[in-house]
Coordinates of C-alpha atoms in Angstrom, one line a residue:
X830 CA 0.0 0.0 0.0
X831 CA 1.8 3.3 -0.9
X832 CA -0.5 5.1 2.4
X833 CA 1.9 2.7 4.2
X834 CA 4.8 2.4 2.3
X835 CA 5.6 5.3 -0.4
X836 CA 8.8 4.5 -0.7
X837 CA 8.4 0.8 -2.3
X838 CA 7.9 -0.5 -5.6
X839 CA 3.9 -1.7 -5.9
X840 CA 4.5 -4.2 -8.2
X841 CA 7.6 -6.0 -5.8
X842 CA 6.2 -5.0 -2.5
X843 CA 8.6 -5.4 1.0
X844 CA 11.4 -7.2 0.4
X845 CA 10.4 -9.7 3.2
X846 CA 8.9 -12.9 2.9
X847 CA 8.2 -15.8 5.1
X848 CA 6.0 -18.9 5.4
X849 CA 5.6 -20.7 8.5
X850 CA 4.0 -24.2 8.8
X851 CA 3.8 -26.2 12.3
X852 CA 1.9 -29.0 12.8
X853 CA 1.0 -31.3 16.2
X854 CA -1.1 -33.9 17.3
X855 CA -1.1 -35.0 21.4
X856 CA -2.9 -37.9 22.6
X857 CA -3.7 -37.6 25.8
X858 CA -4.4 -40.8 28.4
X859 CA -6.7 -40.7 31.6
X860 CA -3.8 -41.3 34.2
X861 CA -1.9 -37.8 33.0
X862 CA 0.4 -39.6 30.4
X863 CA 0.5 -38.1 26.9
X864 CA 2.6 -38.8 23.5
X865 CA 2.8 -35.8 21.2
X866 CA 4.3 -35.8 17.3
X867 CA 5.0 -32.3 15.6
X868 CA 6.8 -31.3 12.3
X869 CA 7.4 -27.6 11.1
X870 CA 8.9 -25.9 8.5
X871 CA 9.8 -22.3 8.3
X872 CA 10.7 -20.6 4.8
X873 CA 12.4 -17.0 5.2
X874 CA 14.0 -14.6 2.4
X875 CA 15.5 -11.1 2.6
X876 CA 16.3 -9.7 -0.9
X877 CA 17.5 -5.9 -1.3
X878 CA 18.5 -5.6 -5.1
X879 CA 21.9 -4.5 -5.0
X880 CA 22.7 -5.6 -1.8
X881 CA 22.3 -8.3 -0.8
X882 CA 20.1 -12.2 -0.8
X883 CA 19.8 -13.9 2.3
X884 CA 17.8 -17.1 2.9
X885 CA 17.2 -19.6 5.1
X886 CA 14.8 -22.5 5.7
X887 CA 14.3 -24.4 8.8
X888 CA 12.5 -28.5 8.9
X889 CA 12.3 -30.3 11.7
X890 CA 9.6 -33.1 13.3
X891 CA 9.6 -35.0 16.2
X892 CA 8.2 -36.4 18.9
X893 CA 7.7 -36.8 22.7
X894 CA 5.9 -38.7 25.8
X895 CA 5.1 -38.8 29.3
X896 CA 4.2 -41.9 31.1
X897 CA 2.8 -42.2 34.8
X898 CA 3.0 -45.4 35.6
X899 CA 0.0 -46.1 38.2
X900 CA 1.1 -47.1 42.2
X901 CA 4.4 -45.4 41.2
X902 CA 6.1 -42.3 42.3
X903 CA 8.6 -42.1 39.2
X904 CA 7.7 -40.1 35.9
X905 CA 9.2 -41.5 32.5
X906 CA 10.0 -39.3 29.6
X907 CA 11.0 -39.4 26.4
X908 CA 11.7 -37.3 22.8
X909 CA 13.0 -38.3 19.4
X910 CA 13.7 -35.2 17.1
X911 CA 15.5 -34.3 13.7
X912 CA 16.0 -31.2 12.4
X913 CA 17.5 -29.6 9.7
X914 CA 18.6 -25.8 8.9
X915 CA 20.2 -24.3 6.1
X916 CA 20.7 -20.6 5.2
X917 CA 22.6 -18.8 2.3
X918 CA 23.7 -15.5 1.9
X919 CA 25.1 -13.5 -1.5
X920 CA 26.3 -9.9 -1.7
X921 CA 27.3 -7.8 -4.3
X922 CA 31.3 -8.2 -5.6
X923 CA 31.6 -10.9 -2.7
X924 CA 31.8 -15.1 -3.1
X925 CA 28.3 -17.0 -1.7
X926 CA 28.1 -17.6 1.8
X927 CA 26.4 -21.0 3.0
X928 CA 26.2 -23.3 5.8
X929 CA 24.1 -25.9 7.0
X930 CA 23.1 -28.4 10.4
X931 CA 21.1 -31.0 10.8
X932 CA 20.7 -34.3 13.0
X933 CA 18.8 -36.0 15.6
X934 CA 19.0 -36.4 19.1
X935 CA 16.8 -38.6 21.5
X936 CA 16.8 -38.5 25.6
X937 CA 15.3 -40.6 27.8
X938 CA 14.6 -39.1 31.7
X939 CA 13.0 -40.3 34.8
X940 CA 12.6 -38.5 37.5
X941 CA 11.6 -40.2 41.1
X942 CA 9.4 -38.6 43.3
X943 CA 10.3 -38.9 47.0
X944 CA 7.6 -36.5 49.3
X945 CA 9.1 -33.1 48.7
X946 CA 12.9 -34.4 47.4
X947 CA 13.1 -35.7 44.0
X948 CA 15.6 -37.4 42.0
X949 CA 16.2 -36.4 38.2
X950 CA 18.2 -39.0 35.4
X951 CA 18.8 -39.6 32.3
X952 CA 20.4 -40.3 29.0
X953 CA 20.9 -38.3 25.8
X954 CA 22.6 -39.2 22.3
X955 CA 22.7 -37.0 19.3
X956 CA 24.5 -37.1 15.6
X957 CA 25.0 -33.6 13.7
X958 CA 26.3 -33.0 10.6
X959 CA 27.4 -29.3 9.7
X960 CA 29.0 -27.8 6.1
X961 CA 30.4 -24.4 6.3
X962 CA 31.4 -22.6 2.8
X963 CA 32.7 -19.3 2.9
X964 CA 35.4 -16.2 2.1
X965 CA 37.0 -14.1 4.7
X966 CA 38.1 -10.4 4.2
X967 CA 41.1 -11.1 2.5
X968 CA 38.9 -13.9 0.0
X969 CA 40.7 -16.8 1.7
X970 CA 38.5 -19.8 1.4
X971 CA 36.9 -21.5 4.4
X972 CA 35.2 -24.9 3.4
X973 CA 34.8 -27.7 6.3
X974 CA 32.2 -30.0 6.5
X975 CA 32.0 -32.4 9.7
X976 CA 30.5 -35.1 11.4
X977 CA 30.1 -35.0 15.5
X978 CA 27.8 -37.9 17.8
X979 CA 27.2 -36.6 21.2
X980 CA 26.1 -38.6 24.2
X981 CA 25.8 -37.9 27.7
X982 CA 24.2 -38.9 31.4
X983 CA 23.4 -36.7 34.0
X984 CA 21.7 -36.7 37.5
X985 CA 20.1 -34.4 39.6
X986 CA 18.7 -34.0 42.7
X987 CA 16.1 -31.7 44.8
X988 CA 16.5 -31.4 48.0
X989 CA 14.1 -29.2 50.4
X990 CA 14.3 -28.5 54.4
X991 CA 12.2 -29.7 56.7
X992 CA 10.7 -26.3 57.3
X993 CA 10.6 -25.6 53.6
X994 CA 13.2 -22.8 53.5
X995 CA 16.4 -24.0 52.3
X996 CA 16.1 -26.2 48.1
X997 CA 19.4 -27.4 47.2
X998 CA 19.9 -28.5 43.6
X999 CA 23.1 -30.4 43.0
X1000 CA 23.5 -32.4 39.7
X1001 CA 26.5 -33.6 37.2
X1002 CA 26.5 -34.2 33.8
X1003 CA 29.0 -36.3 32.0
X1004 CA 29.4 -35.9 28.3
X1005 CA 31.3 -37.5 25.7
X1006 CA 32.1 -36.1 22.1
X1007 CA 32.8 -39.0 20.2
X1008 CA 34.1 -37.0 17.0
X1009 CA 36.6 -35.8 19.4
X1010 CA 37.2 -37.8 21.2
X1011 CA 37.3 -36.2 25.0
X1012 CA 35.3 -36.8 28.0
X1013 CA 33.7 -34.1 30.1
X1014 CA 33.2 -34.3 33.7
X1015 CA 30.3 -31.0 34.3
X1016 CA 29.3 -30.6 37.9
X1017 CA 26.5 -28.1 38.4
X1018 CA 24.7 -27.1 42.0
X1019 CA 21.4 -24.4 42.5
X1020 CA 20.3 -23.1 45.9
X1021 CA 17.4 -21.4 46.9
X1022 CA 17.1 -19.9 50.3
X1023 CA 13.4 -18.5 51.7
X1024 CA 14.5 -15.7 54.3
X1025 CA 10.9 -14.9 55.0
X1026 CA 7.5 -15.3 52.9
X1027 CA 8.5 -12.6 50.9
X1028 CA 12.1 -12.7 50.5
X1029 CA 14.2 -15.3 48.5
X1030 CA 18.3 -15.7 48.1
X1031 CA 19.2 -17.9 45.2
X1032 CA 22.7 -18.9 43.4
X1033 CA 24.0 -21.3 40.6
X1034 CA 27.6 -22.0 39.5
X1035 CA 28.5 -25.0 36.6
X1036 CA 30.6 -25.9 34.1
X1037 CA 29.4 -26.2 30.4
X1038 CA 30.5 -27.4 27.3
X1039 CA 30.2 -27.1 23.7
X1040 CA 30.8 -28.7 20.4
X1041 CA 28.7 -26.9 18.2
X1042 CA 30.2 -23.2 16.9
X1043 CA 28.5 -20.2 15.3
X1044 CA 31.1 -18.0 12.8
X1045 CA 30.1 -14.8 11.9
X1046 CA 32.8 -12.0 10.3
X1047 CA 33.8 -9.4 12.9
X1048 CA 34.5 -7.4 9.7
X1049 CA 30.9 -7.4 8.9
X1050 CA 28.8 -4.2 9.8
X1051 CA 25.9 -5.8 10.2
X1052 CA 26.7 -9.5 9.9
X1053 CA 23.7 -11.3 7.9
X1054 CA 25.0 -15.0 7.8
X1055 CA 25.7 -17.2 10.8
X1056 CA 26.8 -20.7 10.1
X1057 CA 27.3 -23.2 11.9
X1058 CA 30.2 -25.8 12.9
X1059 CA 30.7 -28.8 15.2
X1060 CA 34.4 -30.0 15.4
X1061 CA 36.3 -28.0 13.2
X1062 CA 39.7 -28.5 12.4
X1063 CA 42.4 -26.2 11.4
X1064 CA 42.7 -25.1 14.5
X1065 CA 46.1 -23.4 15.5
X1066 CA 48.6 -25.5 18.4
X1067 CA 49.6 -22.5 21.0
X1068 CA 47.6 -19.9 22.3
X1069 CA 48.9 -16.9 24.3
X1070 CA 47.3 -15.6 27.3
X1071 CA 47.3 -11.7 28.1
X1072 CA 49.6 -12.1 30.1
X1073 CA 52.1 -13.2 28.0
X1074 CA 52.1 -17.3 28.7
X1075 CA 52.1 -19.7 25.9
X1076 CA 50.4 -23.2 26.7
X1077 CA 49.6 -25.7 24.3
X1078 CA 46.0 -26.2 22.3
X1079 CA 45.4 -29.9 23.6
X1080 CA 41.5 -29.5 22.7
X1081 CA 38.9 -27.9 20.2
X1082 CA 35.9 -28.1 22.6
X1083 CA 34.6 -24.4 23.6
X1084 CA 34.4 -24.2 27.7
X1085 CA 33.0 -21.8 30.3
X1086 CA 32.4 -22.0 34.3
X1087 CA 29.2 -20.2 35.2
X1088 CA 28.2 -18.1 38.2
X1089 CA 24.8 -16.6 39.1
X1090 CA 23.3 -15.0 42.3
X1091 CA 20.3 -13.2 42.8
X1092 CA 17.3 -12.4 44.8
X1093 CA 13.5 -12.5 44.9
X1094 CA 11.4 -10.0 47.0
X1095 CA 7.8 -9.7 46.8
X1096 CA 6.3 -6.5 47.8
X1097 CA 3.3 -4.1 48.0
X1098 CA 1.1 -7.1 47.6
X1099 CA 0.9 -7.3 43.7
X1100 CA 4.9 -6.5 42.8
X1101 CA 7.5 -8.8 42.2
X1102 CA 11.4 -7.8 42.5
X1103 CA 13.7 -10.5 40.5
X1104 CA 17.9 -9.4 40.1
X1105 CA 20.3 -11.7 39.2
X1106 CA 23.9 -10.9 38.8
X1107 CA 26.1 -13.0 36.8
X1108 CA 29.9 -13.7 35.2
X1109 CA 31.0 -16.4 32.9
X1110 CA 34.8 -17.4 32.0
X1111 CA 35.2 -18.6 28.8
X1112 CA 38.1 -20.7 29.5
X1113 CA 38.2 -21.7 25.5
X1114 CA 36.1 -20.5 22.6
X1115 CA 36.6 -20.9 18.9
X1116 CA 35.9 -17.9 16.3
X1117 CA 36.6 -17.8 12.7
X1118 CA 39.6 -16.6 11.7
X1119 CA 40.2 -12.7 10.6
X1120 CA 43.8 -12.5 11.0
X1121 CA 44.1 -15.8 8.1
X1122 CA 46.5 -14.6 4.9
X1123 CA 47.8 -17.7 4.0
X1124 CA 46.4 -21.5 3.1
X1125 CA 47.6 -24.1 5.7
X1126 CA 50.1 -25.8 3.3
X1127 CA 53.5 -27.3 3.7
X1128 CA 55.1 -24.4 2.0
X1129 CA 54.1 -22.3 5.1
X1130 CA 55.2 -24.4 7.5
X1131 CA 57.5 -21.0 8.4
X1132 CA 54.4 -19.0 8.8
X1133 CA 52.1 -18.9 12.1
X1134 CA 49.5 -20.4 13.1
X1135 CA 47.4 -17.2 13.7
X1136 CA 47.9 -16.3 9.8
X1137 CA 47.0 -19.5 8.2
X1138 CA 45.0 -21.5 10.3
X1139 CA 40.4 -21.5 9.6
X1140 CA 39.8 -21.0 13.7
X1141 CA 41.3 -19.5 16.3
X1142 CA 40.9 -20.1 20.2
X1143 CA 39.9 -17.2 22.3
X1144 CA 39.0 -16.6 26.6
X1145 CA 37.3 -13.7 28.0
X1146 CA 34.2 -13.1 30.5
X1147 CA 30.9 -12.2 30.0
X1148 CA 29.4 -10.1 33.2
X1149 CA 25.8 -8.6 34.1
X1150 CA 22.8 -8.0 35.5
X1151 CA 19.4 -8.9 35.1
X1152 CA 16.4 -6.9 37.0
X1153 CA 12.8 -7.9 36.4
X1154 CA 9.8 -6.2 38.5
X1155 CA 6.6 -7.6 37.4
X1156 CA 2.9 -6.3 38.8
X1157 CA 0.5 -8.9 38.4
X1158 CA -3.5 -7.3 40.0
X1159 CA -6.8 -9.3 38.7
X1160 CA -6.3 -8.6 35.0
X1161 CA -3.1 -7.0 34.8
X1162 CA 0.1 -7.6 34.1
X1163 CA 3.0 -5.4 33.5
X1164 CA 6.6 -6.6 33.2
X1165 CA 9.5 -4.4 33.2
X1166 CA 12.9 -5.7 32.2
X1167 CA 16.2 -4.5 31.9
X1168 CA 19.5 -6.0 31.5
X1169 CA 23.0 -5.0 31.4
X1170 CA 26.0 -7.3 30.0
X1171 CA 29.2 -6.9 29.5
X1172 CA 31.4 -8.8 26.8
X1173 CA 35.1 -8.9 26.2
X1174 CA 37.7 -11.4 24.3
X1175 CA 40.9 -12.1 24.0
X1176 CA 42.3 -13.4 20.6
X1177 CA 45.5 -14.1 21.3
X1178 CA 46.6 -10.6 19.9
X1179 CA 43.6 -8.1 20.9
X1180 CA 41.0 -7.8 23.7
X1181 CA 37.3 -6.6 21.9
X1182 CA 33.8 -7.2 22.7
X1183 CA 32.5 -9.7 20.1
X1184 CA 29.3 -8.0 17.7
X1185 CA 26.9 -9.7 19.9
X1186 CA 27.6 -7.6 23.3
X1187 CA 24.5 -5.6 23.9
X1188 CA 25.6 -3.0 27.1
X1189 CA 21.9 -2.0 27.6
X1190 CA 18.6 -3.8 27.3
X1191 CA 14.8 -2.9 28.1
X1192 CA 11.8 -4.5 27.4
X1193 CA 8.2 -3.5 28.8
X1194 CA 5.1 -6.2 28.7
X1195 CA 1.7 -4.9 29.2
X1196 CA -1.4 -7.4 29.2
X1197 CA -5.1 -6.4 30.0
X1198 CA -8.0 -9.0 29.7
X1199 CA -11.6 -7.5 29.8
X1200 CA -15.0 -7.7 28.9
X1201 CA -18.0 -9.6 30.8
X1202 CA -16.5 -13.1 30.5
X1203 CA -12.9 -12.0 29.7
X1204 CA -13.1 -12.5 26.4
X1205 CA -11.0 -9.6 25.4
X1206 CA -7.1 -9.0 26.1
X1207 CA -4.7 -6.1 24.6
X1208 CA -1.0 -6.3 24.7
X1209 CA 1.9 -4.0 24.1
X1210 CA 5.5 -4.2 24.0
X1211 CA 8.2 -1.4 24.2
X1212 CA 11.8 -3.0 23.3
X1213 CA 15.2 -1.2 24.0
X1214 CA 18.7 -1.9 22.8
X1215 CA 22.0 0.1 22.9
X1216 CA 24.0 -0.6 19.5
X1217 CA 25.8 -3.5 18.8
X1218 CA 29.8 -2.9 18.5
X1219 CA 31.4 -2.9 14.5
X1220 CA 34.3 -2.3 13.4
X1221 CA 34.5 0.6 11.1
X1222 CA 36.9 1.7 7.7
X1223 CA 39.8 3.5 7.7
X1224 CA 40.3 3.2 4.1
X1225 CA 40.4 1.7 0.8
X1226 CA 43.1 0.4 -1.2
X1227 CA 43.9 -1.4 -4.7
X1228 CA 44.5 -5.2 -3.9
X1229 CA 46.3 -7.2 -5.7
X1230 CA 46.0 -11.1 -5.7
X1231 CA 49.3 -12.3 -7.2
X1232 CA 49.1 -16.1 -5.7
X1233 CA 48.5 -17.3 -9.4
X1234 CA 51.0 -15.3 -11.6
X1235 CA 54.0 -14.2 -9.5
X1236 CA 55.7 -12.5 -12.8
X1237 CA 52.6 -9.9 -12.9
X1238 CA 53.6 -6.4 -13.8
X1239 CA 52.1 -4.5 -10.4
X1240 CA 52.2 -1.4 -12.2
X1241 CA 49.9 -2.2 -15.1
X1242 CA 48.0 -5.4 -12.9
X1243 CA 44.2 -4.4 -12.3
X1244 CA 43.1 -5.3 -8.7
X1245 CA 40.1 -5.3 -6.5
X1246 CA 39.1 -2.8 -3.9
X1247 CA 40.5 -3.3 -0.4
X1248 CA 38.8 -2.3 2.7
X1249 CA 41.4 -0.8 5.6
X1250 CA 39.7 -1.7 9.1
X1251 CA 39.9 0.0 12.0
X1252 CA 39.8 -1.4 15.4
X1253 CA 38.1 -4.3 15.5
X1254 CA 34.8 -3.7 17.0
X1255 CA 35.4 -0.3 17.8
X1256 CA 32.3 1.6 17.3
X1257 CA 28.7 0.9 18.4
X1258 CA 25.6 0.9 15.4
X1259 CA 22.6 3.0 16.5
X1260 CA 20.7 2.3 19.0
X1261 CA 16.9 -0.2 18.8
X1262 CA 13.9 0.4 19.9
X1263 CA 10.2 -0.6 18.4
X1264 CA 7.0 -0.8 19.8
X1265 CA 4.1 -2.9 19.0
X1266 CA 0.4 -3.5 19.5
X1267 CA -1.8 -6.2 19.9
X1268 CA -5.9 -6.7 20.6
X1269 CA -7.3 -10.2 20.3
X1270 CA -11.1 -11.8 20.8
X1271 CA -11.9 -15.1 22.0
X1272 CA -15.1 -17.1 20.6
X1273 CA -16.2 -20.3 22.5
X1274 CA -17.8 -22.4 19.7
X1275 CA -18.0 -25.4 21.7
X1276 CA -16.6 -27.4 24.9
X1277 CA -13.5 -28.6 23.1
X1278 CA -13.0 -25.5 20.2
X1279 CA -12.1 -22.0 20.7
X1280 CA -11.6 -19.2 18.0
X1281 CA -9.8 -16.1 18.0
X1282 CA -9.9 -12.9 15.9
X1283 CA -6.9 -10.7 16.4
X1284 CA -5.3 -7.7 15.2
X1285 CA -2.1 -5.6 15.8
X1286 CA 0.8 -3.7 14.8
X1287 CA 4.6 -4.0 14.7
X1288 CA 6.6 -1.3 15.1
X1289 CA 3.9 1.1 15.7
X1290 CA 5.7 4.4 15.0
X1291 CA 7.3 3.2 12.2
X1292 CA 10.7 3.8 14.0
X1293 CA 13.6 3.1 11.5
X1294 CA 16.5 0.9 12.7
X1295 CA 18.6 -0.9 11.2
X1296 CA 19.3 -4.2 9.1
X1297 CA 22.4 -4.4 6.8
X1298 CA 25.0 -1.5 5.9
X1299 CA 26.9 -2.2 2.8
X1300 CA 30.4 -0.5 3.9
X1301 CA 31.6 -0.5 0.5
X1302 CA 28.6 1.8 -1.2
X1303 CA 27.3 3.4 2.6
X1304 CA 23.8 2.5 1.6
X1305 CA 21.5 1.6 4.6
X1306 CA 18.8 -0.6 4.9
X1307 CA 16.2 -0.8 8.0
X1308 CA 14.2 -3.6 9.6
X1309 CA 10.6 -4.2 9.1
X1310 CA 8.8 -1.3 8.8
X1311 CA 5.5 -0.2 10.0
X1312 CA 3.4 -3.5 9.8
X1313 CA -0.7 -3.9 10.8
X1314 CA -1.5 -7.5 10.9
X1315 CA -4.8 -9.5 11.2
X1316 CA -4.8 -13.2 12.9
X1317 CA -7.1 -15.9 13.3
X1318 CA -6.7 -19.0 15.5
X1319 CA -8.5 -21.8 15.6
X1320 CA -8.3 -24.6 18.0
X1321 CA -10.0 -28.0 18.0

């Protein structure tokens, strides 16, 4: 509609599209057991002409169960799921970006009831498969495809006071990565303390794993394409701290210790205080490469690691809060949410905040149901986010690529355009911010089938923030636009 959008071709529309399909059937038995099977898949497409294509398509279906058996305290469950995700990305002057995941995993927990105390255990094995294809900034080829089978067993307990005040949650998990191979031996503990009625201590600590990586280009603006890696190879032999130490690289599996402690105070009758403070050390991560100038060959055996090799390792912390005050009175509810993290790594040659590190968050929730029998609710949402960090140009230069044809005349030799970067991750992107607007009406056709008739709008004031910056031609383009929508669901 040009009353909506002047700016847009009429006969192309936005240059969004997206189709969502989800499917599931539960069967439900008398006793409280249940088996439910579901299968999805979500098409989505970004195309700016001259800028860039960006794709991706998500399948998956699966399925899960609960079983009570009768005259038993224990509760048996189980899932078996495959999914599959692929997503593709092509810019102007640059090679096709492309990377893919899928696999299946299956678990099977029970969990023993014993008065107040319980006792959680289980199994869990999944297979991946991931293909990564793409060019850094100095077109160096990246192209790995891998194979990774995951299984693990963990156990967990809950244990509560005899007065009810004091829940300790200790648990371990012990994973194996096969396609490694290593063992991991993850210990985990939760405590909950009830001062009084209305005021709660809590803390968690653990350490985690992870095989599966997501590389994205730190040279990037606005990084479109995140693929997707378990295992990957290439991976350089030393790593120096910031202090200065070199120790060896005996692993390629990402780690990080956990710690979280917080409080809960209820107040005022219908207000809830939640803070949580929190700080994560990333004892070993793996990025893509930026530094890479040179293939990992024998003929530059002489060169190091940090220059040829796909991945890199990297440490750092991660450090926040979270605050949450929610007022929940008959009808309605209004949360109010506001985060602050900090990010920083360390490469082996520089400390930066990675392009996810968000300093500032907000979001505010607002929910009212009315009418005679409460058929009626309205919602709104106010988001917040300071910029994201980028790392900006400092110039432009003539490259050459002279790997083919070492006897080129460099004064007559056409080249490419170079891009000169500045500190990585240097400079922040505007800030976000978006509002939107929901009113929805329930019908009651019959005992078991409901309908609804909604309608809202996202990003109500049409605020402009933005999606991808192409740092070679400085042309902008911003996230969905004004956008009214109309829903019905029907339930059965």
């Amino acid at each position: 509609s040009k009353i909506l959008y002047p700016y847009v071709d009429s006969g192309k529309g936005l240059p969004f599209n997206f189709t969502d399909l989800y499917g599931k059937v539960s069967f439900n038995g008398s006793n409280g057991s249940k088996l439910s099977v579901f299968g999805f898949n979500y098409t989505d497409q970004v195309n700016y002409q001259a800028l860039s294509n960006l794709n991706w398509t998500q399948t998956g279906f699966g399925s899960n169960f609960v079983v009570i058996p009768s005259s038993s305290p224990v509760l048996i469950e189980g899932n078996f799921d495959y999914s599959s995700y692929k997503i593709n990305v092509a810019e102007p002057d640059m090679s096709p970006q492309s990377s893919g995941v899928n696999g299946f995993n299956m678990g099977l927990t029970f969990t023993y009831f014993m008065g107040k105390n319980e006792i959680k255990y289980g199994l869990d094995i999944a297979a991946t498969k991931t293909s990564l294809d793409l060019f850094n900034s100095v077109n160096r080829e990246i192209n790995q495809s891998n194979n990774s089978t995951e299984m693990d067993g963990f156990l967990k307990t809950k244990l509560i006071s005899s007065n009810g005040k004091l829940v300790v949650e200790p648990g371990v998990r012990l994973q194996y990565y096969a396609s490694l191979p290593q063992f991991s031996f993850e210990p985990r503990l939760g405590v909950k303390y009830n001062v009084t009625k209305t005021f709660r201590l809590k803390a968690a600590a653990g350490i985690y794993t992870q095989n599966l990586i997501s590389s994205t280009s730190q040279l990037e603006v606005v990084d479109l394409f995140y693929g997707f890696l378990s295992s990957p190879q290439n991976l350089q032999s030393t790593f120096t701290s910031q202090n200065g130490k070199v120790s060896n690289v005996t692993s390629n599996l990402q780690k990080a210790d956990h710690l979280v402690f917080g409080f809960e105070y209820d107040f005022l009758k219908h207000f809830t205080l939640n803070v949580e403070a929190y700080e994560k050390f990333f004892n070993e991560i793996l990025e893509l490469n930026p530094y890479k100038l040179y293939d990992n060959s024998p003929t530059n055996n002489s060169i190091p690691d940090y220059l040829k090799d796909d991945f890199l390792v990297e440490t750092g912390t991660a450090k926040g809060f979270d605050f949450l005050l929610k007022y929940e009175y008959k009808h309605l509810s209004v949360w109010t949410v506001y985060s602050y993290g900090k990010v920083l790594l360390w490469d082996g040659q520089i400390s930066y905040p990675p392009n996810f590190d968000r300093t500032n968050s907000v979001n505010l929730v607002l929910s009212y149901d009315f009418g005679k029998d409460l058929d009626w609710e309205v919602g709104a949402r106010w988001n917040y986010g300071s910029g994201f960090p980028f790392t900006q140009n400092q110039g432009f230069y003539e490259s050459l690529n002279l790997n083919n044809n070492l006897n080129a005349n460099v004064n007559t030799a056409n080249g490419s355009l170079g891009v000169l970067y500045g500190q990585e991750n240097g400079a922040r992107l505007p800030d976000y911010n978006r509002l939107d607007l929901s009113i929805k009406k329930k019908f009651v056709l019959s005992v078991n089938s409901t309908l609804d008739v909604g309608a809202g709008v996202t990003n109500a004031y049409d605020r402009q923030n933005i999606f991808y910056f192409d740092r070679i031609t400085y042309q902008r383009v911003n996230q969905l636009p004004i956008m009214p929508t109309m829903n019905v669901d029907w339930t059965f």
